[in-house]
PDB file of C-alpha atoms in Angstrom:
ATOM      1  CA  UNK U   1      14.116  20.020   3.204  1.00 75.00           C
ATOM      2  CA  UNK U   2      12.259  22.872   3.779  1.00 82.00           C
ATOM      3  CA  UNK U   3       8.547  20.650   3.158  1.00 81.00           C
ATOM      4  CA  UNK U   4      10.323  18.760   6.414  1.00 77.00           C
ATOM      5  CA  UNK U   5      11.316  21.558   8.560  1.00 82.00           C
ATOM      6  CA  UNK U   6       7.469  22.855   7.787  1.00 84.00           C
ATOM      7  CA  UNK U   7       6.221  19.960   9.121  1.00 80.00           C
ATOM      8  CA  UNK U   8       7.837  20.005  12.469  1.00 81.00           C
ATOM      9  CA  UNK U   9      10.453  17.856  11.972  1.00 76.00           C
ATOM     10  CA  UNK U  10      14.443  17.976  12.631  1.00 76.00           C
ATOM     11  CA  UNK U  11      16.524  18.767   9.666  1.00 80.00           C
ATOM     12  CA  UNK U  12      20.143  18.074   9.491  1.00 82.00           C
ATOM     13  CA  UNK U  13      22.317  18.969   5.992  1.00 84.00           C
ATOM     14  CA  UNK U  14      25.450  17.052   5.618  1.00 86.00           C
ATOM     15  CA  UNK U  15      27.076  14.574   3.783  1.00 88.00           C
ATOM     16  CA  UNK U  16      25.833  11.279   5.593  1.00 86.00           C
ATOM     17  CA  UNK U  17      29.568   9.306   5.434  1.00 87.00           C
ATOM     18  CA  UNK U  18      30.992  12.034   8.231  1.00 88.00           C
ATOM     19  CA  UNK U  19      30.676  10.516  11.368  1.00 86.00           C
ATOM     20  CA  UNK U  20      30.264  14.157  12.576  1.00 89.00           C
ATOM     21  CA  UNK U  21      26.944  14.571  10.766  1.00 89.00           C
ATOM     22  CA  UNK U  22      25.490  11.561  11.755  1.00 87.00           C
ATOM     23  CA  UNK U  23      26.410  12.561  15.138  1.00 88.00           C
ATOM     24  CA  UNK U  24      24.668  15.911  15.321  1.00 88.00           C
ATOM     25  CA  UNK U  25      21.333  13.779  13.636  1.00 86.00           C
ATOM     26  CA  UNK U  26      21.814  11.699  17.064  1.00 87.00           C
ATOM     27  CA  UNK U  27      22.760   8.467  15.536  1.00 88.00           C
ATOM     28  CA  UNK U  28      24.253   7.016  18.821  1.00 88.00           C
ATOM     29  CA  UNK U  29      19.833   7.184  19.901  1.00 88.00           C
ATOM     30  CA  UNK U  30      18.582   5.893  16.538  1.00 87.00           C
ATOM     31  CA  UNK U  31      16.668   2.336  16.410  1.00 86.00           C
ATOM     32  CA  UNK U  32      16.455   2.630  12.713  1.00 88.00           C
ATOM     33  CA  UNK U  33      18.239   4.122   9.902  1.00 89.00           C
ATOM     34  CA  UNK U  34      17.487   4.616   6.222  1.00 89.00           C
ATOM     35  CA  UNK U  35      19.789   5.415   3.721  1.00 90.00           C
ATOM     36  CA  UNK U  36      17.452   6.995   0.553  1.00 87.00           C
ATOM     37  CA  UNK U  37      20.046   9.135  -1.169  1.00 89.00           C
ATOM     38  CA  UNK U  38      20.162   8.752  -5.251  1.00 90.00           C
ATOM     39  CA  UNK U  39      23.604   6.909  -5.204  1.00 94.00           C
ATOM     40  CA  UNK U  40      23.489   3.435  -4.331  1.00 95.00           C
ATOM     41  CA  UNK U  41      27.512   3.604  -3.282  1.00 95.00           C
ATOM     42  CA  UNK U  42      26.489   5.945  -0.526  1.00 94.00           C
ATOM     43  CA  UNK U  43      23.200   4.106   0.511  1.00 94.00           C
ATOM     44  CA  UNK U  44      25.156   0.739   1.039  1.00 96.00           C
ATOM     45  CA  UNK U  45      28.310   2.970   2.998  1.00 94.00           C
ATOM     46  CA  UNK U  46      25.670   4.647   4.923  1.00 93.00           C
ATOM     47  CA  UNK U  47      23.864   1.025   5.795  1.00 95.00           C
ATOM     48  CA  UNK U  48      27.329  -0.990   6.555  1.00 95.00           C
ATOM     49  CA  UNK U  49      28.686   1.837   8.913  1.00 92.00           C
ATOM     50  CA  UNK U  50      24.881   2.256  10.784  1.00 93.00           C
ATOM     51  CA  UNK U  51      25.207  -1.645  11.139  1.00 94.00           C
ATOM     52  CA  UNK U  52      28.634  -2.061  12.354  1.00 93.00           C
ATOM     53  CA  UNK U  53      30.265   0.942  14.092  1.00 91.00           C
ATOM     54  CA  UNK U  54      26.609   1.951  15.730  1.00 92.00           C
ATOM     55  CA  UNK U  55      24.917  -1.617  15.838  1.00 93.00           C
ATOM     56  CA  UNK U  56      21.798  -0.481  14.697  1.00 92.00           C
ATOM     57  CA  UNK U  57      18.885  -3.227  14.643  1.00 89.00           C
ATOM     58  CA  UNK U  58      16.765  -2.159  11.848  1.00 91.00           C
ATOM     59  CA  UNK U  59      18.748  -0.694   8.826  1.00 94.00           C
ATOM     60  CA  UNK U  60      17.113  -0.089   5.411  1.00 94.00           C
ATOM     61  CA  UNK U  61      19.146   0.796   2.368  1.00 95.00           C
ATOM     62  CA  UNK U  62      17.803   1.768  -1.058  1.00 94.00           C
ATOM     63  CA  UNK U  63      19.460  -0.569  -4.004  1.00 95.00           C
ATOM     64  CA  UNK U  64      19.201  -0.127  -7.333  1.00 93.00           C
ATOM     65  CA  UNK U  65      21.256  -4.017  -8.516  1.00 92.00           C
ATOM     66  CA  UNK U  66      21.017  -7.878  -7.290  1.00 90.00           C
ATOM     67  CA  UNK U  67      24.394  -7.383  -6.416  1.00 94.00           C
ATOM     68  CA  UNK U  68      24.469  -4.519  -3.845  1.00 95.00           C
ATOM     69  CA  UNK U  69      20.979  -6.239  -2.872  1.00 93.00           C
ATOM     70  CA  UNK U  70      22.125  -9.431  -1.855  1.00 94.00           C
ATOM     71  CA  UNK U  71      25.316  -8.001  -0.454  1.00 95.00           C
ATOM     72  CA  UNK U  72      23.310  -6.171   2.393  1.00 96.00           C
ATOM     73  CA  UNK U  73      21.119  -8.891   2.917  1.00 94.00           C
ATOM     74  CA  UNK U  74      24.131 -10.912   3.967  1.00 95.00           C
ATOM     75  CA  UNK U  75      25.058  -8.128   6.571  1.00 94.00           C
ATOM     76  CA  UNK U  76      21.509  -8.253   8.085  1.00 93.00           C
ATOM     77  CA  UNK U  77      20.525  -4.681   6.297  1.00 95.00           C
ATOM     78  CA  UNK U  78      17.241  -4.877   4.641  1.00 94.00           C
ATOM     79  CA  UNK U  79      16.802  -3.356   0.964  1.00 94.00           C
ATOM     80  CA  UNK U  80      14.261  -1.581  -1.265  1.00 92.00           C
ATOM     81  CA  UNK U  81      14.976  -1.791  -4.435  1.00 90.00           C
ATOM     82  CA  UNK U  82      12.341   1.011  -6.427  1.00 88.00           C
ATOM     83  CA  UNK U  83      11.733  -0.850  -9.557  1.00 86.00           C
ATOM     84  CA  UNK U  84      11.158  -4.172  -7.263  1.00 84.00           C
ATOM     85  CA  UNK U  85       8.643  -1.948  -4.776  1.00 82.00           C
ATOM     86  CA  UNK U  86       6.634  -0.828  -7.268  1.00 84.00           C
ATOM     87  CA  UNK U  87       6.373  -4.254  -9.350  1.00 84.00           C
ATOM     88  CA  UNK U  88       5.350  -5.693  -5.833  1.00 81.00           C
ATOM     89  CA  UNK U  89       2.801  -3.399  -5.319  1.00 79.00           C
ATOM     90  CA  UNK U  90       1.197  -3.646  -8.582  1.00 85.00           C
ATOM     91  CA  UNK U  91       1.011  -7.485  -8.157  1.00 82.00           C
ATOM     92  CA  UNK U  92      -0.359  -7.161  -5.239  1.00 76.00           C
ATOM     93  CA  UNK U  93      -3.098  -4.370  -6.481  1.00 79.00           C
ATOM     94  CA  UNK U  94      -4.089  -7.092  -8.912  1.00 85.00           C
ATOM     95  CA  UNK U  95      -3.867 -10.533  -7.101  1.00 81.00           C
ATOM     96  CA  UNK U  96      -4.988  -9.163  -3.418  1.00 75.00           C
ATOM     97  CA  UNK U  97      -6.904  -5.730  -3.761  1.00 77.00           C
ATOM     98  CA  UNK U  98      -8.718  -6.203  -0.701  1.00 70.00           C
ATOM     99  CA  UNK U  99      -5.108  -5.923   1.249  1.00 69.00           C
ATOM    100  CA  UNK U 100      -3.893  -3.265  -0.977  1.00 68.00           C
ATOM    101  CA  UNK U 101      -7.375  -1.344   0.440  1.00 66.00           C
ATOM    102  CA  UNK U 102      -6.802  -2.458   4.046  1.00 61.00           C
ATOM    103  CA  UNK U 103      -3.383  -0.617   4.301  1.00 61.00           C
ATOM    104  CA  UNK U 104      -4.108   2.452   2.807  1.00 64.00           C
ATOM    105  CA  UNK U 105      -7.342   2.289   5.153  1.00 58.00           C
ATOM    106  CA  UNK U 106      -9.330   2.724   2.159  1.00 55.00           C
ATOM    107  CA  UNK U 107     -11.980   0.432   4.553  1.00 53.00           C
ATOM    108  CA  UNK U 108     -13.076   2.732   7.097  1.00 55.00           C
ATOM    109  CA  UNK U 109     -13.886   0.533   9.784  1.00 59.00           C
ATOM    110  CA  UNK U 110     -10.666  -0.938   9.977  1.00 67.00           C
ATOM    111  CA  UNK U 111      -7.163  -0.412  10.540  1.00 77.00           C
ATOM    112  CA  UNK U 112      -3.633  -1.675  11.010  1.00 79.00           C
ATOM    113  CA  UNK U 113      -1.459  -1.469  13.685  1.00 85.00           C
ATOM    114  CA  UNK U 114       1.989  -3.074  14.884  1.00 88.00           C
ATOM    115  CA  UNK U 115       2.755  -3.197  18.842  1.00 89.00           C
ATOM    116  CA  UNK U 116       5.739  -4.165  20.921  1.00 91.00           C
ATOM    117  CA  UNK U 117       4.422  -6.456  23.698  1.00 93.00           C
ATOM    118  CA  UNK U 118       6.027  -4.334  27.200  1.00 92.00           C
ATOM    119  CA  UNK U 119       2.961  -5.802  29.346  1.00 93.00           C
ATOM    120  CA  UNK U 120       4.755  -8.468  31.509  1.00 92.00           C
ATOM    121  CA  UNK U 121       1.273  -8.805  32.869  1.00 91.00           C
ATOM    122  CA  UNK U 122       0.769 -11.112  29.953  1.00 92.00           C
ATOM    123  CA  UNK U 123       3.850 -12.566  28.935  1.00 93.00           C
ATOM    124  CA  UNK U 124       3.802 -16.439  28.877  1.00 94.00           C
ATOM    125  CA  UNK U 125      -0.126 -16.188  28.377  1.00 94.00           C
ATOM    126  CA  UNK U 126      -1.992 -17.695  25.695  1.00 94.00           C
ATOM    127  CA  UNK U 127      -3.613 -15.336  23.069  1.00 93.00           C
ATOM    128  CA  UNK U 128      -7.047 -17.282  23.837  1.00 93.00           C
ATOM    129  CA  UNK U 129      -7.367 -16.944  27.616  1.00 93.00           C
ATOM    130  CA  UNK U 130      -6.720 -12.610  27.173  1.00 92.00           C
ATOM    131  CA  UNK U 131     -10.334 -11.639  26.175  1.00 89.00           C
ATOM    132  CA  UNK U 132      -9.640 -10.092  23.149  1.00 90.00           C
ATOM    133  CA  UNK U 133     -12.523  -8.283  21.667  1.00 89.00           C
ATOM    134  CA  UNK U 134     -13.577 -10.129  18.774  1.00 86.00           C
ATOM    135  CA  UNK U 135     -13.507  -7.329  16.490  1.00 85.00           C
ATOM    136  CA  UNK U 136      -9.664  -7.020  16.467  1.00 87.00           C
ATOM    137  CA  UNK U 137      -7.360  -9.990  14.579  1.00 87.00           C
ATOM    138  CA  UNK U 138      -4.134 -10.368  15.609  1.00 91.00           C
ATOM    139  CA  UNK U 139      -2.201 -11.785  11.960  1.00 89.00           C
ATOM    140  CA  UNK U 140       0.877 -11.822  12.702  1.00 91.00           C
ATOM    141  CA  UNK U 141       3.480 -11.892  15.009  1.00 92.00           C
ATOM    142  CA  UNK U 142       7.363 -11.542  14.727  1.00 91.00           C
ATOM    143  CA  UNK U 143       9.672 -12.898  17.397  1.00 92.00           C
ATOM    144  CA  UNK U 144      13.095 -12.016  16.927  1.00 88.00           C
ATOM    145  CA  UNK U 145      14.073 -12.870  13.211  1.00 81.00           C
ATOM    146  CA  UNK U 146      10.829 -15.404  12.784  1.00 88.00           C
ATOM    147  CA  UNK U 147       7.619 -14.217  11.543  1.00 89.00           C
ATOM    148  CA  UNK U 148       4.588 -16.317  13.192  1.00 91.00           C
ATOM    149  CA  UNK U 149       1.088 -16.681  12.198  1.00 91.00           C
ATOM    150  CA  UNK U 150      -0.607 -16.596  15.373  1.00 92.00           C
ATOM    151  CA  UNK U 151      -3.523 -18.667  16.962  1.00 91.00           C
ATOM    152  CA  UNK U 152      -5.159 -19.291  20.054  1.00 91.00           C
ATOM    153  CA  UNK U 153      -2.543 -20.961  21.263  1.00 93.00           C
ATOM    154  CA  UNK U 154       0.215 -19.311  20.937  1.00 94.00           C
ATOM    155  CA  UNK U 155       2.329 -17.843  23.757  1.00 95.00           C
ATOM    156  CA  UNK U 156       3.422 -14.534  23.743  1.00 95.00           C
ATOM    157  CA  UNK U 157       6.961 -13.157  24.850  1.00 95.00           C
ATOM    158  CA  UNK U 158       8.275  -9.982  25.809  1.00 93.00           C
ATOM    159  CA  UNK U 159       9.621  -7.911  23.056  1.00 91.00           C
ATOM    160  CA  UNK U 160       6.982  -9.760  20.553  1.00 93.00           C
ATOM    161  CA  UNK U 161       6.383  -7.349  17.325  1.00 92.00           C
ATOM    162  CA  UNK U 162       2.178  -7.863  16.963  1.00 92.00           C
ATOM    163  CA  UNK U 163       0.541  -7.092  13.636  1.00 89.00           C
ATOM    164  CA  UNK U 164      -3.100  -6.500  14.328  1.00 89.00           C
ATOM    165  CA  UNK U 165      -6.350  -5.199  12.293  1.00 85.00           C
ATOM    166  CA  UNK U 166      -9.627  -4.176  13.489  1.00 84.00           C
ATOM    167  CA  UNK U 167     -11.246  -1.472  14.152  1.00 82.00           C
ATOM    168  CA  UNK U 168     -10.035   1.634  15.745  1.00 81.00           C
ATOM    169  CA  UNK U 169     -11.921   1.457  19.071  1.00 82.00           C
ATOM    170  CA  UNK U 170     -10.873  -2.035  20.051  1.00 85.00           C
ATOM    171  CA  UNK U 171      -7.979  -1.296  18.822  1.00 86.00           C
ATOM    172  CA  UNK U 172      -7.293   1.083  21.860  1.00 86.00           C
ATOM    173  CA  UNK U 173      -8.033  -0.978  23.961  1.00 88.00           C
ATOM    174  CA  UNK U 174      -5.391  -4.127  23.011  1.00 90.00           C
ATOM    175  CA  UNK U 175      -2.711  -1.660  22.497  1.00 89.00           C
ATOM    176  CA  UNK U 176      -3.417  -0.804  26.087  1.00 89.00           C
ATOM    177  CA  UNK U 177      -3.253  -4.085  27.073  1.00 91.00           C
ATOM    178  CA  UNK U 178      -0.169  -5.229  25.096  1.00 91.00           C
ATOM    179  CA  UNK U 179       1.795  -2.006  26.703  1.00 88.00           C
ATOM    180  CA  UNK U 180       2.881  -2.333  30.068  1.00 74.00           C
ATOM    181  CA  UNK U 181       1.550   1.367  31.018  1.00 62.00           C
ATOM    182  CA  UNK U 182      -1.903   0.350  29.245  1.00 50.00           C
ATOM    183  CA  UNK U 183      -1.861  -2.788  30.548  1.00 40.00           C
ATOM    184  CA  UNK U 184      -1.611  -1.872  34.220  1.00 40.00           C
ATOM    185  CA  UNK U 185      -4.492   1.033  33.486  1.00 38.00           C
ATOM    186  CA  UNK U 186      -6.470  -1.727  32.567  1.00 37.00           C
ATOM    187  CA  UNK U 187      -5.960  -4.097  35.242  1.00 38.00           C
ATOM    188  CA  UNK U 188      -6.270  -0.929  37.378  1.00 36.00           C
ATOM    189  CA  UNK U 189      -9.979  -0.253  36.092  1.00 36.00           C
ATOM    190  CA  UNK U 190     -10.865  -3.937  35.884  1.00 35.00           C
ATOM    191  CA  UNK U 191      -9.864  -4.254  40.241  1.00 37.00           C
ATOM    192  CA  UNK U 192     -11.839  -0.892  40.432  1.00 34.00           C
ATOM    193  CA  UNK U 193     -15.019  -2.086  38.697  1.00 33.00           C
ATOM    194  CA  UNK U 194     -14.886  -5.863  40.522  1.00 37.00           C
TER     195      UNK U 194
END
């Protein structure tokens, strides 16, 4: 607690089932909400009252059984279950170590980056005809629930969640344009210059 409070950050101590508590932490503004305490019981209360009395989109619960797992799956909460995490990771460290390097941006010309698309600029427009520098991939795209793996093709839609990697200069720059404040900076420089 104190580590957090060092760091800048908001601290609030209180047991996380009082509705009082969770208002002070400014629950009714959260997007997200993770419930990490030791106890499973209180993770999965925590989760299920987040999801249902405050309709928050992106819950995450920690789990410790199958059970309580696939119980909050069902209710749209999202899990991580520690054992599972770290056998994941180590399979991955041994079947992919390139990606294991590429998210702890062990490479140093490249890194990762996830954007909302707010530019309605570019909504409806095909990945191919935005110029794109060529030193930026975008891999992945989720539109509500479905996860996509882009190409040049493909259409993008307000609200799109866009994985991209590349290095950290053009990387700017497509952030810009995906945001709708970047975006119109951009078009803004491009009328000035033409």
């Amino acid at each position: 607690v104190q580590q957090a409070r060092q760091l800048g950050l908001t601290v609030i101590e209180g047991d996380a089932r009082e509705p009082n508590v969770l208002a002070k932490a400014g629950i009714g503004r959260a997007e997200s909400l993770l419930a990490l305490t030791e106890s499973e019981k209180v993770n999965a209360f925590i989760a299920q009252m987040a999801k249902t009395q405050y309709h928050i989109a992106q819950v995450i619960a920690r789990t410790d059984s199958v059970a309580t797992e696939k119980l909050l799956q069902e209710q749209q909460i999202k899990t991580m279950n520690p054992l599972g995490a770290s056998v994941m990771m180590l399979d991955t460290m041994v079947r992919r170590p390139s990606t294991i390097a590429l998210l702890n941006e062990e490479i140093d010309t490249s890194v990762a980056q996830e954007i909302r698309l707010s530019n309605p600029r570019i909504e409806g427009k095909q990945l191919k005809d935005l110029g794109l520098p060529t030193e930026v991939l975008v891999a992945m795209l989720r539109r509500n629930e479905s996860l996509i793996v882009p190409n040049g093709s493909t259409q993008l839609k307000m609200g799109d969640l866009i994985t991209l990697i590349g290095n950290e200069a053009s990387m700017q720059r497509v952030v810009a344009l995906f945001s709708e404040e970047g975006g119109e900076r951009m078009v803004a420089a491009n009328q000035s210059l033409g």
